[in-house]
Amino acid sequence: MSAPASERRSVPGRDADRGPKEPAAAGFPHLVREISSGGMVGLLVLPFCVSAGVVAYEPLGHNYVAVGAAAGILCAVAGGVTGALFRTSSFIPNITSTTHSLIQASFLGWLMARANGDTTLALALLPLSAMLAGLWQIVIALSGIGRVVKFTPYPVLAGFLTGLAILIIAQQLPRLFGLPSLGALGHAIGTFHLPAPAMPLFGLALILLVTRLEARAPHLPTMLIGLLAGTGLYHLLRVVAPSLDLGGTVGEISLQTASFGLHLDFDTAMRSFADFELLKALLLTSLTLAVLGTLDLTFALRAAQDLGDVETAPRRNLAGQGVSNLLSSLAGGMTVTTSIAFSRTIYEGGGRTRLSTISLAAVLLLAAAIAPKAVGALPTVVLAAILVSIAWRLWDRWCVVLVHDLFRADDRDAATRARRNVAIVLAVTGTTVLGQPVAGALVGVALSCLVFIMEMSRPVVRRQLDGSQLFSKRIRAQGDLALLRGSGRYTAVLELQGILFFGNADDLASRVKSLEGSARTVILCLRRVTDVDTSGATILKQVAARCRQRGMNLMLCSVDPKFGALLAGAVGPGCRMAPDLDAALETAEDRALASAHAAGGQAWRALRIEETDLAGGLSERELEALKAHLQPCRYPAGAALCRAGEPADKLWIITRGSVSVRLAGERSERRIAGLGPGTSVGEMGLIDRRPRSADVFADEEVEGFVLTAESFDRLLREEPQLGQSLLATIARLTAQRLRVTSEELMLASS
């Protein structure tokens, strides 16, 4: 397994892995853009942080809801500032996440059940779970095994995220009815007695508002709008209809109360280490948080690299993320993670450096410190509705496509892949829901290892060649062939294999990036690619966009029809899809020759007879004698020069256009060679006089000369020296073509 490009260039003792240098400030406008972009996103992040804190602390009881809301903000502030300082300078923020909070909530719920409702043990181990998660991430970064995490198969991630979405809905659904648990909700529905019927109607209306608004206006901050609209309507109804029961609010928050991590109960924690079950649950929870956070960071770094074209420095960034979790564990006991969506929002607002993410954390701190009553006035029914909306966004829509493929797959391989992926998704989702997130993560890790061993052990780039090693089947004039041998290094051919997905597609993107400045055309041959998922197609889209920006021509060839629509939609119209490698090479060669001729002041004109391979070495007298036996000819595009089985009674010397030699097979016609200006076709038939073995068609309008068998025989009798020269030239050209074919066969077998 090859290391990422940023790590391959690292040299001990140097600063190669320190990441990109912070861009020089462009004065006051630059500072305004950085601060304003982060500050605006800070307002958008606020409801997510509050919701994450409520989710994490809810198992401790209603009295800890306000503490959780404050902890969600405080951990985002501490982890955000620390991440900005210890990671490479970028616009990737750290926030508290509902996904991570749910994992910690399930751990707290298990601790509360074990301690019969006593919060002492839970409060002692919650910050330790975040602290150990940070330590795990530092170990993963220093050991270099973080590169393995990105190879997690997509069905595992889809199943895990879908399971978390179901858990969030199951946790918050009773809150929409003002009830403490799903059991209480089931009993209330069974007895047709809902204590607060207005609450679910209010929450459902808010969920519909947020989801519809997000569908119609995805660029708007829908969660913030829903939070403000729901909170405003809640307090308005409390005034105009005080008898309407809509539940309570979060309650007054206090940052000082939330920051209990600064007063860790080490005695209780150390005593719990003697209990093997407690220790195992703590280690598994922290490891799950660390691995999930590492995946989040990997995806965020990749997205940021595509947005801002920055180096990722994965080891330093992951170690910095671990330090962030160490500090956030002391601030409020929760882990922090990165966000692709908010990173993109900061970037679009003008943020480029760590100043934008520090500004985000500052806005969160000011909101909690200056207006704690405003945060505490958030209604619990509104937060529950927002969390259900977040869960609706969290589950992976790819699962719907997967079910469709399961019943509509056109071939056996696609059906087999669909069954395997469905089994993985159901296994991880079911274990996450029934056995809690830690168990789901363990099943996911086991399935990841199995799938990885089975299908992803090989590098995606099988080998790399260039146009000076590999030629198309098109037979060209010797002068053009010499030009191609000299300029062939500007054409790079990457033969891919196996499954193209996020992990190895990232290596492909790095390989293509390394060709910048040396290659003008990049050909990706997908003949050996067995599967392409949405993440692999996304990386190809980014590769195609980068090639367009750098003035490079990107071509895909030998694409399985099953992936044709997916890849064509990903790479866009600017990327040519060739049916096979030969067609792609021929196109690249034509471009190279056109560029070479243009640079030499030559146009694509019809060649003179003396510029062709067959007549190029003749003396002036021999040339005149040959011309006397030639007849000019012209064929429109698609016309047949000859067909298989016909008598071999002539040869053609092509001076303009190109022809293809095609051989009919049992199922389809196959192109075995192409010939362009300066070459000849049909010459072997004049020597052995056997019937034609293949069809020859004009690819475009063709001009040239014809030498009939009768004229050839007369030329041999009347001009024996000229005849011998022509026979020697035919033998030499045939030998050269055989040599090129042998070299291609050797490359194909390697």
XYZ file of C-alpha atoms in Angstrom:
750
model
C 0.000 0.000 0.000
C 1.512 3.308 -1.044
C 1.517 6.302 1.229
C -0.263 9.501 0.267
C 1.726 11.930 -1.818
C 2.113 14.374 1.040
C 3.790 11.685 3.131
C 5.954 10.282 0.361
C 7.565 13.689 -0.014
C 8.287 14.013 3.709
C 11.942 13.932 4.729
C 12.949 13.456 8.367
C 14.406 16.620 9.762
C 12.619 18.841 7.289
C 9.224 20.484 7.285
C 7.756 18.447 4.405
C 4.880 17.134 6.545
C 4.038 20.399 8.204
C 1.394 21.064 5.587
C 0.857 24.139 3.477
C 2.162 27.437 4.636
C -0.457 29.927 5.652
C -1.195 32.292 2.793
C 0.062 35.790 3.202
C -2.569 38.211 4.389
C -3.932 40.579 1.823
C -4.562 43.375 4.275
C -7.773 44.453 5.928
C -10.171 42.971 3.315
C -8.536 39.589 3.829
C -9.069 39.783 7.600
C -12.683 40.845 7.143
C -13.403 37.880 4.863
C -11.738 35.433 7.250
C -13.514 36.722 10.357
C -16.917 37.228 8.733
C -16.966 33.800 7.066
C -16.168 32.004 10.315
C -18.484 34.198 12.373
C -21.461 33.630 10.100
C -20.932 29.874 10.143
C -20.665 30.081 13.939
C -24.314 31.150 14.047
C -25.245 28.253 11.762
C -23.314 25.768 13.906
C -24.940 26.888 17.177
C -28.095 24.709 16.948
C -26.020 21.669 15.979
C -23.748 22.081 18.998
C -26.689 22.582 21.358
C -28.475 19.544 19.914
C -25.321 17.421 20.169
C -24.914 18.355 23.830
C -28.551 17.571 24.590
C -28.214 14.146 22.924
C -25.026 13.286 24.841
C -26.304 14.283 28.285
C -29.929 13.195 27.978
C -29.355 9.730 29.548
C -28.323 11.539 32.759
C -31.829 12.933 33.190
C -33.768 16.114 32.494
C -31.708 18.105 34.991
C -28.663 17.708 32.752
C -30.285 18.985 29.537
C -29.099 22.553 30.156
C -25.658 21.259 31.140
C -25.511 19.295 27.904
C -26.485 22.314 25.807
C -23.708 24.373 27.370
C -21.219 21.484 27.105
C -21.956 21.107 23.396
C -21.022 24.744 22.853
C -18.042 24.770 25.196
C -16.493 21.614 23.704
C -16.890 23.054 20.207
C -15.095 26.210 21.381
C -12.223 24.385 23.096
C -11.829 21.745 20.393
C -12.260 24.296 17.616
C -9.552 26.657 18.830
C -7.183 23.779 19.614
C -7.751 22.197 16.218
C -7.136 25.506 14.483
C -3.811 25.912 16.295
C -2.483 22.348 16.210
C -3.640 21.226 12.762
C -2.377 22.764 9.541
C -3.918 26.122 8.795
C -7.148 25.610 6.881
C -10.850 26.423 6.834
C -11.931 23.040 8.325
C -13.815 23.673 11.610
C -14.217 21.442 14.648
C -17.716 21.102 16.077
C -19.620 18.765 18.358
C -21.548 16.224 16.323
C -24.843 14.462 16.950
C -23.332 11.266 15.537
C -20.489 11.242 18.045
C -22.792 12.400 20.836
C -25.107 9.467 20.266
C -22.203 7.055 20.743
C -21.322 8.744 24.036
C -25.020 8.815 25.002
C -25.328 5.062 24.501
C -22.262 4.617 26.705
C -23.780 6.853 29.393
C -27.088 4.994 29.169
C -25.293 1.711 29.772
C -23.422 3.206 32.736
C -26.631 4.645 34.214
C -28.377 1.270 33.967
C -25.391 -0.435 35.563
C -25.298 2.087 38.433
C -29.085 2.044 38.979
C -29.492 5.680 37.991
C -26.518 7.072 39.917
C -24.745 9.677 37.773
C -21.415 9.527 39.625
C -19.852 6.816 37.475
C -21.222 8.280 34.228
C -19.866 11.758 35.004
C -16.475 10.260 35.842
C -16.124 8.198 32.653
C -17.721 10.533 30.080
C -14.710 12.889 29.835
C -12.370 9.883 29.890
C -14.087 8.446 26.794
C -13.359 11.700 24.922
C -9.835 11.902 26.317
C -9.027 8.338 25.290
C -10.504 8.991 21.843
C -8.016 11.832 21.458
C -5.154 9.615 22.592
C -6.226 6.897 20.144
C -6.136 9.430 17.313
C -2.639 10.557 18.269
C -1.479 6.916 18.316
C -3.123 6.280 14.929
C -1.397 9.369 13.516
C 2.060 8.535 14.873
C 1.854 4.880 13.815
C 0.761 5.725 10.275
C -2.184 3.289 10.320
C -4.545 6.185 9.665
C -4.045 5.483 5.965
C -5.909 2.187 6.424
C -9.033 3.841 7.830
C -9.946 5.467 4.510
C -10.295 2.001 2.964
C -13.522 1.384 4.880
C -16.031 0.091 2.291
C -18.898 2.414 1.532
C -21.657 -0.098 2.525
C -20.172 -0.205 6.037
C -20.330 3.593 6.346
C -23.832 3.680 4.871
C -25.063 1.039 7.312
C -23.467 2.736 10.307
C -24.854 6.190 9.459
C -28.308 4.764 8.745
C -28.270 2.925 12.077
C -27.318 6.122 13.894
C -30.144 7.957 12.132
C -32.633 5.325 13.335
C -31.295 5.587 16.894
C -31.626 9.391 16.894
C -35.227 9.158 15.677
C -36.021 6.453 18.237
C -34.507 8.616 20.983
C -36.214 11.865 20.011
C -39.620 10.574 18.923
C -40.902 10.232 22.511
C -39.638 13.768 23.240
C -41.963 15.068 20.519
C -44.862 13.658 22.575
C -43.530 14.866 25.919
C -42.758 11.301 27.055
C -39.529 9.843 28.473
C -39.138 6.658 26.382
C -40.388 4.608 23.459
C -42.103 2.250 25.892
C -44.066 5.112 27.393
C -44.971 6.305 23.907
C -46.170 2.840 22.903
C -48.303 2.619 26.051
C -49.777 6.071 25.451
C -50.675 5.220 21.857
C -52.099 1.855 22.936
C -54.363 3.483 25.527
C -55.264 6.402 23.208
C -54.046 8.861 25.796
C -51.423 11.407 24.771
C -50.474 13.777 27.595
C -49.679 16.717 25.281
C -51.280 16.192 21.828
C -50.237 19.668 20.664
C -46.521 18.817 20.978
C -46.308 16.193 18.205
C -48.349 18.400 15.862
C -46.033 21.335 16.538
C -42.914 19.173 16.104
C -44.207 17.521 12.930
C -45.014 20.907 11.391
C -41.492 22.111 12.170
C -39.929 18.934 10.687
C -41.949 19.376 7.493
C -40.917 23.039 7.324
C -37.225 22.221 7.634
C -37.241 19.286 5.189
C -39.293 21.118 2.565
C -37.170 24.246 2.912
C -33.997 22.205 2.534
C -35.359 20.515 -0.599
C -36.424 23.798 -2.219
C -33.579 26.035 -1.016
C -30.585 23.827 -0.144
C -28.203 26.802 0.071
C -30.127 28.407 2.954
C -29.221 27.670 6.613
C -32.351 25.565 7.052
C -31.547 24.270 10.550
C -30.923 27.785 11.881
C -34.098 29.053 10.222
C -36.065 26.148 11.707
C -34.579 26.752 15.153
C -35.404 30.473 15.118
C -38.851 30.010 13.590
C -39.785 27.196 15.950
C -38.503 29.022 19.031
C -40.297 32.238 18.069
C -43.595 30.466 17.397
C -43.287 28.471 20.625
C -42.933 31.563 22.802
C -45.666 33.361 20.854
C -48.090 30.504 21.503
C -47.112 30.505 25.170
C -48.321 34.113 25.315
C -51.487 33.921 23.195
C -52.496 30.389 24.267
C -50.980 29.683 27.695
C -53.161 26.608 28.186
C -51.541 24.894 25.198
C -49.001 22.348 26.453
C -45.912 22.467 24.228
C -43.413 21.167 26.785
C -40.594 23.007 28.510
C -37.335 24.654 27.536
C -33.683 23.737 27.954
C -33.353 25.910 31.028
C -30.730 28.422 32.012
C -27.258 27.299 30.992
C -23.963 27.938 32.740
C -20.571 27.471 31.148
C -19.019 27.096 34.577
C -21.342 24.212 35.426
C -20.778 22.569 32.056
C -17.020 22.630 32.396
C -16.965 19.812 34.924
C -14.190 18.144 32.927
C -11.739 20.452 34.697
C -12.712 18.677 37.917
C -12.313 15.055 36.860
C -13.255 12.455 39.441
C -10.083 10.404 39.066
C -10.774 8.315 42.181
C -14.055 6.971 40.775
C -12.480 6.502 37.354
C -9.492 4.580 38.735
C -11.752 2.328 40.809
C -13.778 1.518 37.718
C -10.654 0.249 35.957
C -10.732 -2.790 38.196
C -14.034 -3.789 36.573
C -13.200 -5.552 33.301
C -16.640 -4.921 31.773
C -16.399 -1.191 32.504
C -12.892 -0.979 31.138
C -13.838 -2.869 27.971
C -16.851 -0.618 27.349
C -14.743 2.496 27.899
C -12.001 1.354 25.523
C -14.438 0.248 22.798
C -16.415 3.488 23.025
C -13.304 5.638 22.813
C -11.884 3.577 19.924
C -15.179 3.871 18.016
C -15.147 7.638 18.502
C -11.513 7.808 17.360
C -12.043 5.746 14.195
C -15.220 7.615 13.252
C -13.465 10.935 13.855
C -10.521 9.799 11.742
C -12.881 8.993 8.875
C -14.558 12.384 9.254
C -11.175 14.121 9.129
C -10.032 12.075 6.116
C -13.133 13.034 4.135
C -12.923 16.665 5.221
C -9.251 16.934 4.254
C -9.975 15.433 0.855
C -12.847 17.882 0.285
C -10.695 20.811 1.427
C -7.888 19.731 -0.891
C -10.287 19.792 -3.826
C -11.721 23.176 -2.807
C -8.531 24.998 -1.925
C -5.887 22.822 -3.599
C -3.943 22.469 -0.337
C -1.683 19.722 0.951
C -3.384 17.479 3.503
C -0.490 16.527 5.871
C -2.612 13.661 7.272
C -0.353 12.730 10.189
C -0.094 16.212 11.620
C -3.787 16.898 11.110
C -4.865 13.665 12.772
C -2.497 14.239 15.696
C -3.861 17.781 16.000
C -7.386 16.392 16.023
C -6.387 14.104 18.869
C -5.097 17.093 20.855
C -8.419 18.833 20.148
C -10.312 15.971 21.752
C -7.995 16.019 24.754
C -8.906 19.665 25.367
C -12.608 19.231 24.616
C -12.747 16.346 27.102
C -11.585 18.764 29.798
C -14.006 21.462 28.677
C -17.203 19.430 28.715
C -16.506 15.740 28.229
C -17.541 15.510 24.558
C -15.547 14.773 21.413
C -15.352 17.132 18.455
C -15.119 16.314 14.786
C -14.810 17.997 11.406
C -17.619 18.930 9.033
C -17.441 18.874 5.234
C -20.621 20.940 4.870
C -19.475 23.762 7.145
C -15.961 23.665 5.660
C -17.465 24.324 2.244
C -19.627 27.118 3.673
C -16.601 28.834 5.219
C -14.641 28.492 1.987
C -17.482 29.943 -0.096
C -17.627 32.852 2.346
C -13.953 33.661 1.810
C -12.301 31.727 4.654
C -8.958 30.162 3.830
C -6.928 29.959 7.051
C -7.211 29.074 10.727
C -8.421 32.602 11.451
C -11.857 31.701 10.071
C -12.241 28.649 12.334
C -11.057 30.589 15.388
C -13.694 33.221 14.556
C -16.329 30.481 14.474
C -15.353 29.314 17.957
C -15.347 32.899 19.231
C -18.922 33.466 18.055
C -20.065 30.281 19.814
C -18.395 31.382 23.041
C -19.927 34.858 22.867
C -23.387 33.402 22.235
C -23.175 31.191 25.333
C -21.460 33.760 27.555
C -23.394 36.914 26.639
C -26.815 35.413 25.941
C -27.135 32.258 28.087
C -30.831 32.957 28.688
C -31.477 33.003 24.963
C -29.815 29.608 24.587
C -31.626 28.305 27.656
C -34.970 29.461 26.239
C -34.743 26.963 23.384
C -37.812 24.647 23.582
C -37.146 20.931 23.972
C -39.807 20.121 21.353
C -37.993 22.360 18.858
C -34.659 20.689 19.577
C -36.287 17.255 19.203
C -37.731 18.287 15.829
C -34.346 19.649 14.715
C -32.650 16.401 15.747
C -35.188 14.316 13.817
C -34.514 16.549 10.796
C -30.763 15.980 11.254
C -31.385 12.213 11.399
C -33.387 12.455 8.182
C -30.347 14.041 6.536
C -27.962 11.538 8.157
C -29.248 8.278 6.706
C -27.639 7.381 3.408
C -29.891 7.668 0.315
C -27.526 5.303 -1.481
C -29.378 2.500 0.322
C -32.440 3.211 -1.861
C -30.311 2.843 -4.996
C -28.900 -0.352 -3.532
C -32.367 -1.864 -3.046
C -33.254 -0.853 -6.595
C -30.140 -2.615 -7.903
C -30.999 -5.679 -5.854
C -34.241 -6.246 -7.773
C -33.387 -4.597 -11.105
C -29.797 -5.704 -11.733
C -29.316 -6.677 -15.365
C -26.438 -9.109 -14.910
C -25.246 -11.676 -12.416
C -22.209 -9.674 -11.233
C -24.304 -6.602 -10.467
C -26.871 -8.722 -8.605
C -24.118 -10.418 -6.600
C -22.591 -7.075 -5.618
C -26.022 -5.733 -4.670
C -26.769 -8.762 -2.461
C -23.390 -8.478 -0.774
C -23.783 -4.736 -0.159
C -27.340 -5.149 1.148
C -26.150 -7.838 3.565
C -23.366 -5.563 4.840
C -25.697 -2.569 5.245
C -28.334 -4.637 7.084
C -25.741 -6.277 9.345
C -24.149 -2.974 10.368
C -27.472 -1.107 10.651
C -29.139 -3.883 12.663
C -26.205 -4.249 15.029
C -25.985 -0.472 15.480
C -29.690 -0.211 16.333
C -30.053 -3.359 18.445
C -26.607 -3.544 19.974
C -25.851 0.198 20.172
C -23.290 2.082 18.055
C -20.192 0.472 19.558
C -21.383 -3.009 18.574
C -22.322 -1.730 15.132
C -18.876 -0.235 14.738
C -17.256 -3.561 15.689
C -19.338 -5.434 13.122
C -18.466 -2.758 10.586
C -14.751 -3.119 11.306
C -14.965 -6.907 10.903
C -16.855 -6.629 7.622
C -14.470 -3.918 6.433
C -11.527 -6.242 6.965
C -13.289 -9.079 5.162
C -14.289 -7.001 2.152
C -10.899 -5.344 2.026
C -9.076 -8.684 2.005
C -11.382 -10.077 -0.662
C -11.485 -7.231 -3.143
C -9.235 -4.315 -2.352
C -5.798 -5.713 -1.727
C -4.392 -4.599 -5.073
C -3.370 -1.039 -6.007
C -5.839 0.604 -8.362
C -3.092 1.608 -10.847
C -1.825 -1.653 -12.317
C 0.906 0.012 -14.348
C 1.813 3.283 -16.030
C 3.076 3.601 -19.611
C 3.552 6.435 -22.041
C 3.047 7.010 -25.740
C 6.658 6.195 -26.589
C 6.141 2.621 -25.334
C 2.635 1.939 -26.525
C 1.167 2.742 -29.938
C -2.228 2.367 -31.492
C -2.921 -0.166 -34.208
C -3.012 2.642 -36.724
C -0.077 2.222 -39.109
C 1.542 5.562 -39.752
C 4.195 6.975 -42.024
C 7.749 6.627 -40.771
C 8.099 10.377 -40.302
C 4.960 10.515 -38.157
C 6.106 7.460 -36.221
C 9.391 9.190 -35.451
C 7.495 12.240 -34.219
C 5.353 10.039 -31.962
C 8.405 8.317 -30.503
C 9.763 11.717 -29.594
C 6.531 13.218 -28.269
C 5.036 10.021 -26.854
C 6.231 10.906 -23.368
C 3.539 13.585 -23.298
C 0.855 10.872 -23.340
C 0.435 8.903 -20.089
C -1.533 5.645 -19.956
C -2.690 4.431 -16.537
C -4.107 0.908 -16.506
C -6.529 0.545 -13.587
C -7.701 -2.611 -11.872
C -10.008 -3.852 -9.140
C -12.585 -1.656 -7.453
C -12.475 2.111 -7.822
C -13.647 3.689 -4.561
C -12.650 6.522 -2.258
C -9.555 4.952 -0.727
C -7.677 3.987 -3.884
C -9.247 6.711 -6.058
C -7.400 9.161 -3.821
C -4.125 7.487 -4.868
C -5.249 7.739 -8.491
C -5.834 11.474 -8.062
C -2.324 11.843 -6.619
C -0.841 9.874 -9.524
C -2.595 12.096 -12.081
C -1.504 15.184 -10.150
C 2.122 14.014 -10.364
C 1.817 14.043 -14.172
C 1.155 17.782 -14.300
C 3.823 19.510 -16.342
C 4.962 16.296 -18.041
C 1.807 14.907 -19.683
C -0.556 16.623 -22.077
C -2.931 13.675 -22.435
C -3.859 11.202 -19.690
C -5.606 7.959 -20.652
C -7.278 5.887 -17.926
C -7.886 2.325 -19.104
C -10.686 0.711 -17.065
C -10.674 -2.689 -18.774
C -9.690 -4.461 -15.545
C -11.922 -2.380 -13.230
C -14.607 -4.622 -11.735
C -16.637 -2.056 -9.819
C -16.985 1.701 -9.375
C -18.904 3.248 -6.478
C -20.185 6.800 -6.084
C -17.092 7.919 -4.169
C -14.812 6.654 -6.948
C -16.917 8.455 -9.553
C -16.704 11.614 -7.447
C -12.907 11.412 -7.361
C -12.850 10.936 -11.154
C -14.994 14.045 -11.475
C -12.460 15.966 -9.428
C -9.592 14.522 -11.498
C -11.349 15.581 -14.712
C -11.906 19.103 -13.364
C -8.264 19.368 -12.343
C -7.097 18.209 -15.773
C -9.263 20.849 -17.445
C -7.824 23.531 -15.171
C -4.260 22.430 -16.001
C -4.898 22.196 -19.760
C -4.541 18.399 -19.826
C -6.692 16.099 -21.973
C -8.311 13.279 -19.955
C -9.683 10.189 -21.695
C -11.413 7.085 -20.321
C -11.413 3.874 -22.300
C -12.651 0.290 -22.033
C -15.384 1.360 -19.612
C -17.831 -1.392 -18.683
C -21.303 -0.405 -19.946
C -22.605 -0.873 -16.387
C -20.542 2.129 -15.268
C -20.770 4.147 -18.472
C -23.638 6.426 -17.417
C -22.187 6.956 -13.923
C -18.736 7.900 -15.198
C -19.971 9.941 -18.163
C -22.076 12.036 -15.793
C -19.150 12.389 -13.394
C -16.364 13.436 -15.745
C -18.528 15.726 -17.904
C -18.562 16.401 -21.646
C -14.951 17.600 -21.787
C -13.607 14.092 -21.130
C -13.698 11.706 -24.093
C -14.921 8.142 -23.571
C -13.157 5.826 -26.035
C -14.417 2.274 -26.664
C -10.979 0.739 -26.142
C -7.349 1.595 -25.496
C -6.454 1.474 -29.179
C -9.033 4.142 -30.040
C -7.845 6.303 -27.142
C -4.205 5.976 -28.231
C -5.092 6.826 -31.815
C -6.893 9.989 -30.692
C -3.932 10.989 -28.517
C -1.522 10.340 -31.390
C -3.621 12.434 -33.765
C -3.536 15.301 -31.275
C 0.213 14.982 -30.850
C 0.831 14.926 -34.605
C -1.512 17.860 -35.197
C 0.378 19.832 -32.581
C 3.749 18.841 -34.050
C 2.734 19.727 -37.599
C 1.249 23.026 -36.453
C 4.465 23.855 -34.598
C 6.415 23.094 -37.778
C 4.176 25.300 -39.891
C 2.639 22.327 -41.716
C -1.062 21.893 -42.306
C -3.025 18.668 -42.573
C -2.750 18.548 -46.372
C -2.588 15.706 -48.853
C 0.952 14.317 -49.043
C 2.937 14.188 -52.257
C 3.804 10.711 -53.485
C 7.476 11.200 -52.627
C 6.488 11.880 -48.975
C 4.982 8.400 -48.548
C 6.792 5.418 -47.056
C 6.601 3.291 -50.216
C 8.143 5.937 -52.495
C 10.195 7.919 -49.993
C 13.582 6.353 -50.805
C 13.313 6.285 -54.594
C 15.488 8.273 -56.937
C 13.961 10.942 -59.121
C 13.977 8.659 -62.176
C 12.433 5.761 -60.229
C 9.834 8.102 -58.789
C 8.775 9.223 -62.258
C 8.598 5.619 -63.410
C 6.395 4.705 -60.445
C 4.053 7.635 -61.054
C 3.477 6.362 -64.572
C 1.954 3.162 -63.147
C -0.186 4.830 -60.454
C -3.793 5.938 -60.708
C -5.251 8.652 -58.389
C -8.217 7.602 -56.247
C -10.683 9.120 -53.788
C -13.165 7.434 -51.401
C -15.890 9.047 -49.271
C -16.095 8.322 -45.548
C -17.465 4.841 -44.897
C -16.690 3.503 -48.363
C -15.172 0.034 -48.703
C -11.801 -0.110 -50.435
C -12.013 -3.894 -50.422
C -13.802 -6.719 -48.640
C -12.669 -10.071 -47.282
C -12.671 -12.808 -49.920
C -12.201 -10.480 -52.867
C -9.196 -10.929 -55.205
C -6.034 -9.122 -54.074
C -5.636 -7.158 -57.296
C -4.336 -3.771 -56.099
C -2.614 -1.800 -53.318
C -3.405 1.712 -52.118
C -0.993 4.474 -51.141
C -2.810 6.883 -48.798
C -1.939 10.573 -49.033
C -4.870 12.037 -47.086
C -7.372 10.604 -44.593
C -7.305 7.218 -42.879
C -8.679 3.708 -43.313
C -9.460 0.863 -40.914
C -8.814 -2.826 -41.409
C -11.694 -4.796 -39.901
C -12.153 -8.479 -39.314
C -15.616 -10.005 -38.975
C -16.051 -12.209 -35.904
C -18.775 -14.526 -34.643
C -20.470 -11.780 -32.587
C -19.150 -8.481 -33.894
C -16.693 -6.813 -36.209
C -13.237 -6.090 -34.813
C -10.835 -3.348 -35.891
C -7.366 -4.834 -36.176
C -5.457 -1.901 -37.665
C -5.730 1.665 -38.893
C -3.619 3.366 -41.543
C -3.068 7.054 -42.091
C -1.401 9.375 -44.615
C 1.919 8.137 -45.952
C 1.173 4.437 -45.497
C 0.082 1.745 -47.910
C -2.493 -1.009 -47.594
C -3.011 -4.205 -49.591
C 0.632 -4.624 -50.571
C 0.933 -8.170 -49.200
C -1.914 -9.232 -51.453
C 0.068 -8.225 -54.519
C 2.906 -10.478 -53.376
C 1.069 -13.685 -52.406
C -2.030 -13.081 -54.629
C -4.320 -14.761 -52.099
C -7.883 -13.441 -51.505
C -8.368 -10.560 -49.087
C -8.487 -11.670 -45.429
C -10.186 -8.551 -44.021
C -12.326 -5.567 -44.934
C -10.825 -2.103 -45.436
C -13.070 0.953 -44.898
C -12.444 4.683 -45.168
C -12.737 6.338 -41.742
C -13.023 9.728 -43.410
C -12.636 11.099 -46.918
C -9.555 9.378 -48.331
C -7.262 10.443 -51.183
C -4.338 8.506 -52.614
C -3.047 6.361 -55.455
C -3.806 2.827 -56.638
C -1.258 0.370 -58.018
C -3.043 -2.539 -59.707
C -1.655 -6.057 -59.886
C -1.361 -5.728 -63.664
C 0.635 -2.464 -63.367
C 2.807 -3.991 -60.619
C 3.677 -6.994 -62.774
C 4.487 -4.731 -65.758
C 6.655 -2.510 -63.511
C 8.636 -5.582 -62.366
C 9.289 -6.555 -65.979
C 10.077 -3.079 -67.327
C 11.795 -1.558 -64.287
C 13.437 -4.487 -62.419
C 15.593 -2.181 -60.268
C 12.525 -0.163 -59.239
C 10.633 -3.408 -58.588
C 13.405 -4.663 -56.319
C 13.424 -1.345 -54.428
C 9.661 -1.565 -53.892
C 9.875 -5.184 -52.705
C 12.698 -4.288 -50.296
C 10.683 -1.342 -48.949
C 7.602 -3.542 -48.459
C 9.717 -6.126 -46.580
C 11.286 -3.433 -44.382
C 7.933 -1.834 -43.519
C 6.414 -5.243 -42.760
C 9.310 -6.083 -40.436
C 8.938 -2.770 -38.610
C 5.229 -3.336 -38.147
C 5.874 -6.846 -36.799
C 8.448 -5.450 -34.377
C 5.952 -2.892 -33.018
C 3.336 -5.644 -32.683
C 5.803 -7.860 -30.786
C 6.637 -5.026 -28.376
C 2.943 -4.426 -27.721
C 2.395 -8.140 -27.076
C 5.278 -8.145 -24.594
C 3.760 -5.146 -22.787
C 0.331 -6.760 -22.791
C 1.695 -9.959 -21.207
C 3.653 -8.137 -18.493
